[in-house]
Short mmCIF file of C-alpha atoms and ligand atoms in Angstrom, two decimals:
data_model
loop_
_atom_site.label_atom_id
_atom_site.label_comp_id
_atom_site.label_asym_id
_atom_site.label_seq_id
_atom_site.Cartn_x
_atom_site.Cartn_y
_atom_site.Cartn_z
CA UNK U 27 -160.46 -133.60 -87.32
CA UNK U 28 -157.80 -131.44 -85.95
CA UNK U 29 -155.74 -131.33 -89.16
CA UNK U 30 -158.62 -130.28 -91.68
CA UNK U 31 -158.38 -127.62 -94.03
CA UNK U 32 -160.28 -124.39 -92.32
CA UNK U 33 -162.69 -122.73 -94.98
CA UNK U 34 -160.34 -120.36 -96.06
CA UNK U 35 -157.59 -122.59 -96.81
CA UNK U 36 -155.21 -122.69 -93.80
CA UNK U 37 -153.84 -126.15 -93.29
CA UNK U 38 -153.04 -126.91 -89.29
CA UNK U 39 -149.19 -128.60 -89.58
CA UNK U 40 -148.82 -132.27 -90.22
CA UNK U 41 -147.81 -133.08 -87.10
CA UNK U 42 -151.36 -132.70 -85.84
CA UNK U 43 -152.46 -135.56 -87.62
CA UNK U 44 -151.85 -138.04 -84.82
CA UNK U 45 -152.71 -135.73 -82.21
CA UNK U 46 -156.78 -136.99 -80.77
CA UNK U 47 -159.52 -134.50 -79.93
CA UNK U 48 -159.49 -135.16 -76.63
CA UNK U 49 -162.52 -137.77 -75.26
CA UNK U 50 -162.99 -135.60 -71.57
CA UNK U 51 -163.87 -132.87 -74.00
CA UNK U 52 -167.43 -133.99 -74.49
CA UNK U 53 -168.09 -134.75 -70.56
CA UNK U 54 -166.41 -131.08 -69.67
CA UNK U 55 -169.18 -129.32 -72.36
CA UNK U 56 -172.38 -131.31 -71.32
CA UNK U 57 -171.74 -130.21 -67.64
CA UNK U 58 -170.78 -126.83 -68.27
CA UNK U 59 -174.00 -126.84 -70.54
CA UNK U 60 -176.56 -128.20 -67.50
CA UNK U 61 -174.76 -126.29 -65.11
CA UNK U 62 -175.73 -123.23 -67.26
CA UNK U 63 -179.28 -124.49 -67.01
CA UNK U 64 -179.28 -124.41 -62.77
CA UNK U 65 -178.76 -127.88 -62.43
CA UNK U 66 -176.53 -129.60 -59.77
CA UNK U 67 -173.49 -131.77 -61.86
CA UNK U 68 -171.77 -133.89 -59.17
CA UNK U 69 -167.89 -133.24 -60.37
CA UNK U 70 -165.88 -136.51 -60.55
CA UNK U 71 -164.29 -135.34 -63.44
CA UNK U 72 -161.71 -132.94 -62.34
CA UNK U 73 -158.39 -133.79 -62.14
CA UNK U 74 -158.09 -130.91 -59.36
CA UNK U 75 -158.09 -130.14 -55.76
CA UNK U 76 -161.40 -128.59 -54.38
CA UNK U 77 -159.37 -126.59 -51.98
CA UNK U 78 -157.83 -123.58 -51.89
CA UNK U 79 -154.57 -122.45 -52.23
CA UNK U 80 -152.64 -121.91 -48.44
CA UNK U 81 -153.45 -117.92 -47.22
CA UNK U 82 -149.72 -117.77 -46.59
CA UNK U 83 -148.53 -118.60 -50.30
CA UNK U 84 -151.22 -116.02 -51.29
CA UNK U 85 -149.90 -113.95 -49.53
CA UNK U 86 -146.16 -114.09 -50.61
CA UNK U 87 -147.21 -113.99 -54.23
CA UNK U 88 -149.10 -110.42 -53.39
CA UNK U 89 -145.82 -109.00 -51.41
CA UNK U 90 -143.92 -110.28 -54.39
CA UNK U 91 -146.12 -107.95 -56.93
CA UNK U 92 -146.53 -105.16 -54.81
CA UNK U 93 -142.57 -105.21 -53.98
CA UNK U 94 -142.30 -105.06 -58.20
CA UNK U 95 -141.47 -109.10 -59.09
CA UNK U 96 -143.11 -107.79 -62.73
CA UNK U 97 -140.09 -108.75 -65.03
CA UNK U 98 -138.44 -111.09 -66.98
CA UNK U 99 -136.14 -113.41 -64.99
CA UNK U 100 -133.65 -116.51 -65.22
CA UNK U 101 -134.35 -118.87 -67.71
CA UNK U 102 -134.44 -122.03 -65.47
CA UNK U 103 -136.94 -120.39 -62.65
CA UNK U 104 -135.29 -118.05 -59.61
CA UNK U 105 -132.45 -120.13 -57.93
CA UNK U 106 -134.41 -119.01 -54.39
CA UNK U 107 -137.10 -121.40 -55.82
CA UNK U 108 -134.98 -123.78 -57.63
CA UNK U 109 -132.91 -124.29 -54.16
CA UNK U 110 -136.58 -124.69 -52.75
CA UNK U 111 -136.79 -127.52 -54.83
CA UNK U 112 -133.62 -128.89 -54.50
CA UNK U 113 -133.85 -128.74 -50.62
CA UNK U 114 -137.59 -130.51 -50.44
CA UNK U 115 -136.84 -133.14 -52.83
CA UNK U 116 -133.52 -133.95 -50.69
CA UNK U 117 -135.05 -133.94 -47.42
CA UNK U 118 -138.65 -135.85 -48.77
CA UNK U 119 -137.54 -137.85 -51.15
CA UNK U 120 -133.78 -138.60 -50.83
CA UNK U 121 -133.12 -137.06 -54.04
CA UNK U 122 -130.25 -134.60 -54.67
CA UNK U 123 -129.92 -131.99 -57.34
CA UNK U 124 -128.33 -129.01 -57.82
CA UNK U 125 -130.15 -125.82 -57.69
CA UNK U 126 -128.05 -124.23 -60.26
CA UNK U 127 -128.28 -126.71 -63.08
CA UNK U 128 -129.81 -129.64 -62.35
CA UNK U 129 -133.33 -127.79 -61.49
CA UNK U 130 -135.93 -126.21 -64.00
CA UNK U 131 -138.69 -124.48 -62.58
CA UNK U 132 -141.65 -125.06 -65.30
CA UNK U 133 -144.92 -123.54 -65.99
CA UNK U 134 -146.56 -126.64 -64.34
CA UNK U 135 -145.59 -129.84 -64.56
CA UNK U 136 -147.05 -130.20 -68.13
CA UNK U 137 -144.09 -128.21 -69.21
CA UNK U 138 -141.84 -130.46 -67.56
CA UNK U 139 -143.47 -133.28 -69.97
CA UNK U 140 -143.22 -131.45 -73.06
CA UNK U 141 -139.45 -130.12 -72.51
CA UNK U 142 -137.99 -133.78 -71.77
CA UNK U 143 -139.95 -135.16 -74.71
CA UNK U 144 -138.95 -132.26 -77.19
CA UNK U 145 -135.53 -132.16 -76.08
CA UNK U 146 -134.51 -135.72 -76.33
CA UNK U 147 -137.29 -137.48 -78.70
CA UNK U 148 -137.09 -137.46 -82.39
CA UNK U 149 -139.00 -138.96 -85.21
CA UNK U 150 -138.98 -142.76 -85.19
CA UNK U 151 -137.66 -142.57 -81.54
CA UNK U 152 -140.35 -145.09 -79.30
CA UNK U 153 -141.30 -144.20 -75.97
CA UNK U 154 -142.43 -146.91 -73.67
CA UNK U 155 -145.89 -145.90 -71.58
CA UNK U 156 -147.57 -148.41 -69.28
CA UNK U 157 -151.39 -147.75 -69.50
CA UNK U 158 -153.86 -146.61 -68.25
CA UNK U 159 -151.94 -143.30 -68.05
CA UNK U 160 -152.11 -139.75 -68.16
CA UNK U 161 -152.89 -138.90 -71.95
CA UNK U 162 -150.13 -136.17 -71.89
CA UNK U 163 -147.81 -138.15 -72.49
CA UNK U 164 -148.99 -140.11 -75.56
CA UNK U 165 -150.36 -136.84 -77.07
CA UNK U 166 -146.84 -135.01 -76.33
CA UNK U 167 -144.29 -137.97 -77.57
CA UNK U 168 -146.77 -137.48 -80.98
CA UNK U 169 -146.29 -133.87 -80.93
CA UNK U 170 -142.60 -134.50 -81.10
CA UNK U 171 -143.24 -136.88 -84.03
CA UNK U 172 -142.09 -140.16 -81.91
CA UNK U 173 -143.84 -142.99 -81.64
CA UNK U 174 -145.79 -143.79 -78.08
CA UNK U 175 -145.45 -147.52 -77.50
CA UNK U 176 -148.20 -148.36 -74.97
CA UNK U 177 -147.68 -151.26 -72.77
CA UNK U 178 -150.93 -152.71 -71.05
CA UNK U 179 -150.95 -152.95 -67.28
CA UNK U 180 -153.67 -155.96 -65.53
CA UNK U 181 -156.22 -154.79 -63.66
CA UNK U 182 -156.53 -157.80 -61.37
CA UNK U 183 -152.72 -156.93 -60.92
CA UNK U 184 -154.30 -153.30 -59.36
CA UNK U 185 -152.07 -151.79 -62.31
CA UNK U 186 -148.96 -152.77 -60.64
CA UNK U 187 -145.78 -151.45 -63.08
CA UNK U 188 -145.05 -154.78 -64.99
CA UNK U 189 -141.59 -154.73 -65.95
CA UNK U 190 -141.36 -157.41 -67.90
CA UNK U 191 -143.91 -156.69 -70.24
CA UNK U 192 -141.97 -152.96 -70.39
CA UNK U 193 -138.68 -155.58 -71.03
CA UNK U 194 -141.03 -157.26 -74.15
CA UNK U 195 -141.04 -153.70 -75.58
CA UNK U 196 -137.61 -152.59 -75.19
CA UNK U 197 -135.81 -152.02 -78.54
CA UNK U 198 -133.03 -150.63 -80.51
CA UNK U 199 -135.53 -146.91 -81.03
CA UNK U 200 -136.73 -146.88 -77.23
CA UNK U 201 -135.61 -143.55 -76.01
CA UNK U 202 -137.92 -143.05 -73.21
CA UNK U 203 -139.75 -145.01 -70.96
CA UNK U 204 -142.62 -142.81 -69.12
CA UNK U 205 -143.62 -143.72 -65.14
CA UNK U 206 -146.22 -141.82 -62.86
CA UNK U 207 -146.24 -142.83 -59.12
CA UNK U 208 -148.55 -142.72 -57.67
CA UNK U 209 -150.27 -142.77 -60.67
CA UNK U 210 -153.00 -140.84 -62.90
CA UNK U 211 -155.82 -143.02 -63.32
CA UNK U 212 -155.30 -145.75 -60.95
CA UNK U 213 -153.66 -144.55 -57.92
CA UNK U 214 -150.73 -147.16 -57.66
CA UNK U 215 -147.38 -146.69 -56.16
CA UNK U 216 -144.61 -148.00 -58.13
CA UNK U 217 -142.50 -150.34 -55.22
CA UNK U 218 -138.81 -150.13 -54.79
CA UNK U 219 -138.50 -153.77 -56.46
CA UNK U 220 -140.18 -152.73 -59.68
CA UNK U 221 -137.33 -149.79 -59.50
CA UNK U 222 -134.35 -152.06 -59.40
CA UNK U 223 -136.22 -154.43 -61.81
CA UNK U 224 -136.86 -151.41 -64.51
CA UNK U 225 -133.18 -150.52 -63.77
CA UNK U 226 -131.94 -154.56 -64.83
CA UNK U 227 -133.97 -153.74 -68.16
CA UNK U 228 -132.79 -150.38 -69.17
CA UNK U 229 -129.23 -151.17 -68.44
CA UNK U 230 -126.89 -151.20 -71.18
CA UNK U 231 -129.81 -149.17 -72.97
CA UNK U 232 -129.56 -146.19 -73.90
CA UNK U 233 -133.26 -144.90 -73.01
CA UNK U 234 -134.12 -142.00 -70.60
CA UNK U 235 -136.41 -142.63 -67.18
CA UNK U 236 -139.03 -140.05 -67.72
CA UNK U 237 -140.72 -140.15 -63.68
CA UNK U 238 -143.93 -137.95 -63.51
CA UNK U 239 -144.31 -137.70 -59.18
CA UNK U 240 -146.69 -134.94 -58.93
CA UNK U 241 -148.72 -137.20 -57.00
CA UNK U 242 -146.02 -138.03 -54.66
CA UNK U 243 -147.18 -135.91 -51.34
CA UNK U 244 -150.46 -137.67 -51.90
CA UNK U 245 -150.23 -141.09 -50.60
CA UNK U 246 -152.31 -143.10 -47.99
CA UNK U 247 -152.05 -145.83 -45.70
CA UNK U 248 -148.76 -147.71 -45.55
CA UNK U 249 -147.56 -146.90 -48.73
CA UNK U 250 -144.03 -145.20 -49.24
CA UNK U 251 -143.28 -143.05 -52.41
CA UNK U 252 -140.10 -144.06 -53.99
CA UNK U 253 -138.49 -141.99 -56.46
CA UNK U 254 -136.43 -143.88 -59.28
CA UNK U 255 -133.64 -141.26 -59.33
CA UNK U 256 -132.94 -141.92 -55.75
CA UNK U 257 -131.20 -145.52 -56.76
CA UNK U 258 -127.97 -144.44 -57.98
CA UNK U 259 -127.63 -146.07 -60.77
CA UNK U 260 -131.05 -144.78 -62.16
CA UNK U 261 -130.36 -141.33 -61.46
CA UNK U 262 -128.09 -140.87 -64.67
CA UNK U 263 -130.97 -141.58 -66.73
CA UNK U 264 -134.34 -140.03 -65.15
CA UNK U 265 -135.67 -136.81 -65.47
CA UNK U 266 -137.72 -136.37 -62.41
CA UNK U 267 -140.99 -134.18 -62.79
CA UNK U 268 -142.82 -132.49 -59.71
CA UNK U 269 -145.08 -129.97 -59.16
CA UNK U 270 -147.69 -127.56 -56.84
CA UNK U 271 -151.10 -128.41 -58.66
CA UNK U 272 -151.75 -130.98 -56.28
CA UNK U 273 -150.29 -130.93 -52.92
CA UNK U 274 -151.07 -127.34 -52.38
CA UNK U 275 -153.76 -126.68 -54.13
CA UNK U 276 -152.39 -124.51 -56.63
CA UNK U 277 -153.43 -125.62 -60.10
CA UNK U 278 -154.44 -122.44 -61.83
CA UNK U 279 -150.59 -121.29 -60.77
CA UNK U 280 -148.79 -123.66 -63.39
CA UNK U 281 -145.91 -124.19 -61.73
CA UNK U 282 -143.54 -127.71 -61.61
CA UNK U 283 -140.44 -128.84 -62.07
CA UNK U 284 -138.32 -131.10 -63.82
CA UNK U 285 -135.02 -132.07 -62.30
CA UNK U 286 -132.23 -133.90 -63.54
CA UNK U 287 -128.62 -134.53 -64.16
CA UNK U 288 -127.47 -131.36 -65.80
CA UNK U 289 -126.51 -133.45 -68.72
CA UNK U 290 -130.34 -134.27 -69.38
CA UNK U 291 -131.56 -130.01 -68.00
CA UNK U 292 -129.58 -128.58 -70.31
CA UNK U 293 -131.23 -130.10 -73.42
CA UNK U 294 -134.51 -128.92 -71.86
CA UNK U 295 -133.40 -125.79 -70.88
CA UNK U 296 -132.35 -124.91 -74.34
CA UNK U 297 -135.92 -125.64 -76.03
CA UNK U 298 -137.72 -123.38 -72.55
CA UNK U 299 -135.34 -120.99 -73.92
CA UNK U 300 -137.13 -120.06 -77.16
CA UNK U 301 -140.79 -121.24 -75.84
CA UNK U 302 -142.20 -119.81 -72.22
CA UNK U 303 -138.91 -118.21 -71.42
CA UNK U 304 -139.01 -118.20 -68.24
CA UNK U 305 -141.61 -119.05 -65.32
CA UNK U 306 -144.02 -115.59 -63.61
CA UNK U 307 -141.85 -113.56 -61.51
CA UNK U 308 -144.17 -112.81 -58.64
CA UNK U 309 -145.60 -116.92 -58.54
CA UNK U 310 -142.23 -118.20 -57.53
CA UNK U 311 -141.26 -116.80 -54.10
CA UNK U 312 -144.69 -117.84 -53.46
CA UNK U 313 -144.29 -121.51 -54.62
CA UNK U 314 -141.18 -121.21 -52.21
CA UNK U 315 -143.44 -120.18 -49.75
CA UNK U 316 -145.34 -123.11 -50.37
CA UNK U 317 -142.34 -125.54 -49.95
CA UNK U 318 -140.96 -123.76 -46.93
CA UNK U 319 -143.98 -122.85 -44.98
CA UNK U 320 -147.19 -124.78 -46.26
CA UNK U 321 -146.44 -128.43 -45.48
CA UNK U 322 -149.24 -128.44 -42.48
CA UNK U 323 -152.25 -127.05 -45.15
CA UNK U 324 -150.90 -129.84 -47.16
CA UNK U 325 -151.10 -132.45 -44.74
CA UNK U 326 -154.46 -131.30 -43.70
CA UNK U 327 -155.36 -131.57 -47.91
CA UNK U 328 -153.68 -135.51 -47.94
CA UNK U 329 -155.85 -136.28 -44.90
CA UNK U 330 -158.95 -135.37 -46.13
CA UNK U 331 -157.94 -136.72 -49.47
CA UNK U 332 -157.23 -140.35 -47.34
CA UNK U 333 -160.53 -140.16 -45.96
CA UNK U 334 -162.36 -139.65 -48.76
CA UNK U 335 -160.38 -142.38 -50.73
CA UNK U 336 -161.49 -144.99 -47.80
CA UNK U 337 -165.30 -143.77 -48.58
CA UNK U 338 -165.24 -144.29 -51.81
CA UNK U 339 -163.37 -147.72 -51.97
CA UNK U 340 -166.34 -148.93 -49.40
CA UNK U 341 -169.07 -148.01 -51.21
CA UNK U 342 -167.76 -149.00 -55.03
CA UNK U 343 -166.40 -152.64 -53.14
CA UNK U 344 -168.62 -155.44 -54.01
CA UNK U 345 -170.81 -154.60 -57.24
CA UNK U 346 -171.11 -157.44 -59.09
CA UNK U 347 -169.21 -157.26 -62.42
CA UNK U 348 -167.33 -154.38 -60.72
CA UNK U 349 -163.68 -154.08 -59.98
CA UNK U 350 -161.92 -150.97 -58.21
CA UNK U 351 -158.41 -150.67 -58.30
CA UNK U 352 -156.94 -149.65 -54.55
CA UNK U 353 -155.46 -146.48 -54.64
CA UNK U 354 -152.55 -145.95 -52.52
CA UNK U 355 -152.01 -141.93 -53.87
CA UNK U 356 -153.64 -139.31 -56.07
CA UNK U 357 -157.18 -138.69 -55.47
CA UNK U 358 -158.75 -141.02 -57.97
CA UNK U 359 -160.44 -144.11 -58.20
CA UNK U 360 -160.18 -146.40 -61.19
CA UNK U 361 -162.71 -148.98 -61.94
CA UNK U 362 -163.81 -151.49 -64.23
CA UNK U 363 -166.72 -153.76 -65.07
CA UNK U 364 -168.20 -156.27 -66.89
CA UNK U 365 -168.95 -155.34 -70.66
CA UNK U 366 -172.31 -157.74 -69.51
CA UNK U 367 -173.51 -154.95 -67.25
CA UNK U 368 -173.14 -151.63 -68.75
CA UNK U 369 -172.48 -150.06 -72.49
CA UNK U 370 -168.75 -149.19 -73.62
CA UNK U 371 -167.71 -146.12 -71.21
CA UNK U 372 -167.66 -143.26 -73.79
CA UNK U 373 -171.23 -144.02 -73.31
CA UNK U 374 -171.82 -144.78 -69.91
CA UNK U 375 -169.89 -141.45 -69.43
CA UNK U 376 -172.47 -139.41 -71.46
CA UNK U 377 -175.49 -141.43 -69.54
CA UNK U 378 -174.17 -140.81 -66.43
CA UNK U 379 -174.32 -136.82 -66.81
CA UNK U 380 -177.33 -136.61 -68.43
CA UNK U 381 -179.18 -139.28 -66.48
CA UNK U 382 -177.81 -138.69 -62.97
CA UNK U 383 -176.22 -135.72 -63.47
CA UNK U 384 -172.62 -137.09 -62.71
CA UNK U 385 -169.58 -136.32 -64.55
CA UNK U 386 -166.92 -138.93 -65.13
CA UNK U 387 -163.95 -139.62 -67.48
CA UNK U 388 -163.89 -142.88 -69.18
CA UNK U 389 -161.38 -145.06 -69.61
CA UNK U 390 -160.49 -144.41 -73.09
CA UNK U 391 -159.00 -141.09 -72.04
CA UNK U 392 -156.81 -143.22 -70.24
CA UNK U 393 -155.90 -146.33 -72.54
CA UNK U 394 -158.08 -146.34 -75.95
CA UNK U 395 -157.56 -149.62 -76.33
CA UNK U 396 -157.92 -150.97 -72.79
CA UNK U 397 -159.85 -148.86 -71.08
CA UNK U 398 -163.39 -149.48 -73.28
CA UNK U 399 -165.28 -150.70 -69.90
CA UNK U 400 -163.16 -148.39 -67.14
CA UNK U 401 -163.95 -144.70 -66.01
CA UNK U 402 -162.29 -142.89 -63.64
CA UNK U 403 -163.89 -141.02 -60.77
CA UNK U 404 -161.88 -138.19 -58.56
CA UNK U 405 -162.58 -137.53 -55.27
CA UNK U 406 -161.37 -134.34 -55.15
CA UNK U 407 -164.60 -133.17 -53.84
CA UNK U 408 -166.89 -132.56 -51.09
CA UNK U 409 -167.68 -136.08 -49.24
CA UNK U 410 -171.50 -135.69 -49.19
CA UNK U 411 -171.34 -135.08 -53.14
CA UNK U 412 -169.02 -137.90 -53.54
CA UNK U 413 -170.95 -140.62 -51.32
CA UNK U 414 -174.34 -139.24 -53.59
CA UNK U 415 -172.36 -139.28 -56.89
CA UNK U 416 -171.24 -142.78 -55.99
CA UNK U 417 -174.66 -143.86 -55.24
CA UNK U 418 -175.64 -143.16 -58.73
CA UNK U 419 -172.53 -144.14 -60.16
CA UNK U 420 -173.59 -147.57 -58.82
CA UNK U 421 -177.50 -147.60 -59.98
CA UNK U 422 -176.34 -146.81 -63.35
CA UNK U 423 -174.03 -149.81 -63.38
CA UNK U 424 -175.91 -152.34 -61.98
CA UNK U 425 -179.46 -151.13 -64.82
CA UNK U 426 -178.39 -151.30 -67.89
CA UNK U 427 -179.08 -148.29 -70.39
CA UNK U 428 -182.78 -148.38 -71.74
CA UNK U 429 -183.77 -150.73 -68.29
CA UNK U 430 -184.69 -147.74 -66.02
CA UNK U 431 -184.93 -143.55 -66.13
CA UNK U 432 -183.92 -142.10 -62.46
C1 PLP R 530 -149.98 -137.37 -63.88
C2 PLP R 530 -150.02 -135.90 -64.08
N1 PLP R 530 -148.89 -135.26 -64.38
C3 PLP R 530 -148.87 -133.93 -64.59
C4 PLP R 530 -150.03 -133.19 -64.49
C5 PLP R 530 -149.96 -131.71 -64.78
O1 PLP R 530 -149.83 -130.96 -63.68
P1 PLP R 530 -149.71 -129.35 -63.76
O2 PLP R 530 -151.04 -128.81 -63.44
O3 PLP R 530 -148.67 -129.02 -62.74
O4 PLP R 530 -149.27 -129.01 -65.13
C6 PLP R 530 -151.23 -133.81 -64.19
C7 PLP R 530 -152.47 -133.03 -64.12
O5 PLP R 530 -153.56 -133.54 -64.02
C8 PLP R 530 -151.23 -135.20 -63.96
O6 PLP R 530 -152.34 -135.87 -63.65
#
């Protein structure tokens, strides 16, 4: 347990109590560990593009370090990146922010969760999460010794934001409520009446919008992104959160944002102030780079995203026992099934590696409570590998453990 005494008598802080090993843990190790013995582990694990990062944003980041970007610099990111921001996120996403002030460059968008959540949640605050969802969240609002209020979302509803169970869960200590479109596991958009509906509820409340979009360049077929903070009378209340991981293929950069009326940045500036600092000097004329120049490479990444979502929602369509949310963004595909057909997925999970060699996240990672028959599959991977995976995804859930070896 994460809070045990270590042999020699050092005690891990209190606030570690709540905090969960986490489940992916245990799928990440058993891969790693046949991967070290030459076998082949299809990766539907990884919460990651399988691209590379645009040449051209390479490329700025090396003229940055050979031109001497090696030093310590403004606490809220460069205002060349931060007006970056501010300029993309008016002209995508009809959002407007100030560059100086209402913009925080983070060290990936995980920063962005931690410093809303440690600047504005305190012990007994509640902060509303509709699940499945990221585990960040949960695990962060715990860290801050809050209290994460989960709020189930219906699968045959394909996880749609239902905002009047959120309403049911609105109280007197709700000082965040957490949204992720499109959304980490299942892929759905949150629609522009859900927006105005969440704004009815939180009216006359004093609770914060915390919107996690890092998905929002990712999204397929007719779908529209729709950021809460560009209804006006949501803005006052949401920290947006952004970032590069995704739509260019720069993960391993940790970079982000969160964005915000300046009332709500400040707060978070003041707790980056005596944590990171400030963001890698030489990464952020790059990530401008990335927001200036690298919008085709990232089209090219949604497309092939798109297709491969289509692939995968015809092959996994139609098990018996089997139901697969529709994405319309992110690259992942969210099912569940029948507790008749296969064991609880913690253990399917562990099958599935070291039966078919396929790595998956179950849905406990996602919802502990809910997600007992659900895993999670990304896509971000090569098609071939992800039609085989599939294949075997779908054998393993249609014999039951014990029926039949590979
Ligand atoms: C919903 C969601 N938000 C934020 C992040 C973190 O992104 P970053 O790599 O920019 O910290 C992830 C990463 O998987 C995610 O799925």
């Amino acid at each position: 347990m994460a809070t045990s005494t270590s042999e020699r008598g050092f005690r891990p802080a209190s606030r570690l109590s709540e905090i969960r090993p986490s489940p992916i843990r245990a799928i990440f190790d058993k891969a790693a560990e046949l991967e070290a013995d030459g076998e082949k582990v299809y990766h539907f694990e990884i919460g990651r593009p399988d691209f590379d990062t645009p040449a051209t944003v390479k490329e700025s980041a090396i003229t940055a370090l050979n031109r001497g970007d090696v030093h310590y610099g403004p606490n809220a990111g460069t205002l060349d990146l931060r007006s970056a921001i501010a300029d993309d996120l008016a002209q995508r996403r009809l959002l407007h922010y100030e560059a100086d002030g209402e913009v925080l460059v983070t060290i990936g968008a995980n920063e962005a969760v931690f410093l809303a959540i440690m600047a504005f949640c305190d012990p007994g605050d509640e902060v509303i999460i509709p699940v499945p969802a990221w585990a960040h969240y949960r695990e962060c609002v715990r860290l801050a010794g809050a209290t994460p209020i989960p709020v189930e979302l219906d699968a045959e509803d394909n996880y749609n934001l239902d905002v009047e169970a959120i309403a049911a869960h609105v109280t007197s200590a709700t000082r965040m409520v957490v949204i992720c479109t499109p959304n980490n596991p299942s892929g759905t958009v949150v629609g522009e009446d859900e927006l105005n509906m969440l704004n009815d509820v939180l009216k006359g409340t004093d609770a914060l919008l915390l919107s996690d979009e890092i998905y929002a360049d990712l999204i397929y077929g007719d779908a529209v992104h729709h950021s809460p903070a560009a209804l006006p009378d949501l803005r006052d209340r949401t920290l947006s959160i952004g970032g590069f991981a995704k739509a260019f293929a720069m993960d391993g950069w940790r970079l982000g944002w969160l964005a915000g009326p300046r009332e709500l940045i400040t707060p978070a500036l003041r707790v980056r102030q005596f944590t990171t600092v400030c963001p890698p000097a030489f990464l952020q004329p790059a990530a401008a780079t990335a927001l200036r120049s690298a919008r085709e490479e990232a089209e090219g990444m949604r497309a092939e995203f798109e297709r491969r979502r289509n692939v995968g929602l015809e092959l996994l369509t139609g098990i018996p026992g089997v139901h697969v949310t529709r994405p319309d963004g992110a690259f992942y595909l969210y099912l569940t099934y029948d507790p008749a057909i296969a064991e609880p997925a913690d253990e399917l999970a562990l099958r599935l590696l070291s039966e078919d060699n396929v790595a998956v996240i179950p849905g406990t990672a996602f919802d502990p409570e809910g997600g007992t028959y659900a895993l999670r599959i990304s896509y971000a991977c090569h098609v071939d590998d992800l039609r085989e995976g599939l294949t075997r995804i779908t054998h393993a859930l249609t014999t039951k453990q014990g029926e039949t070896n590979r």
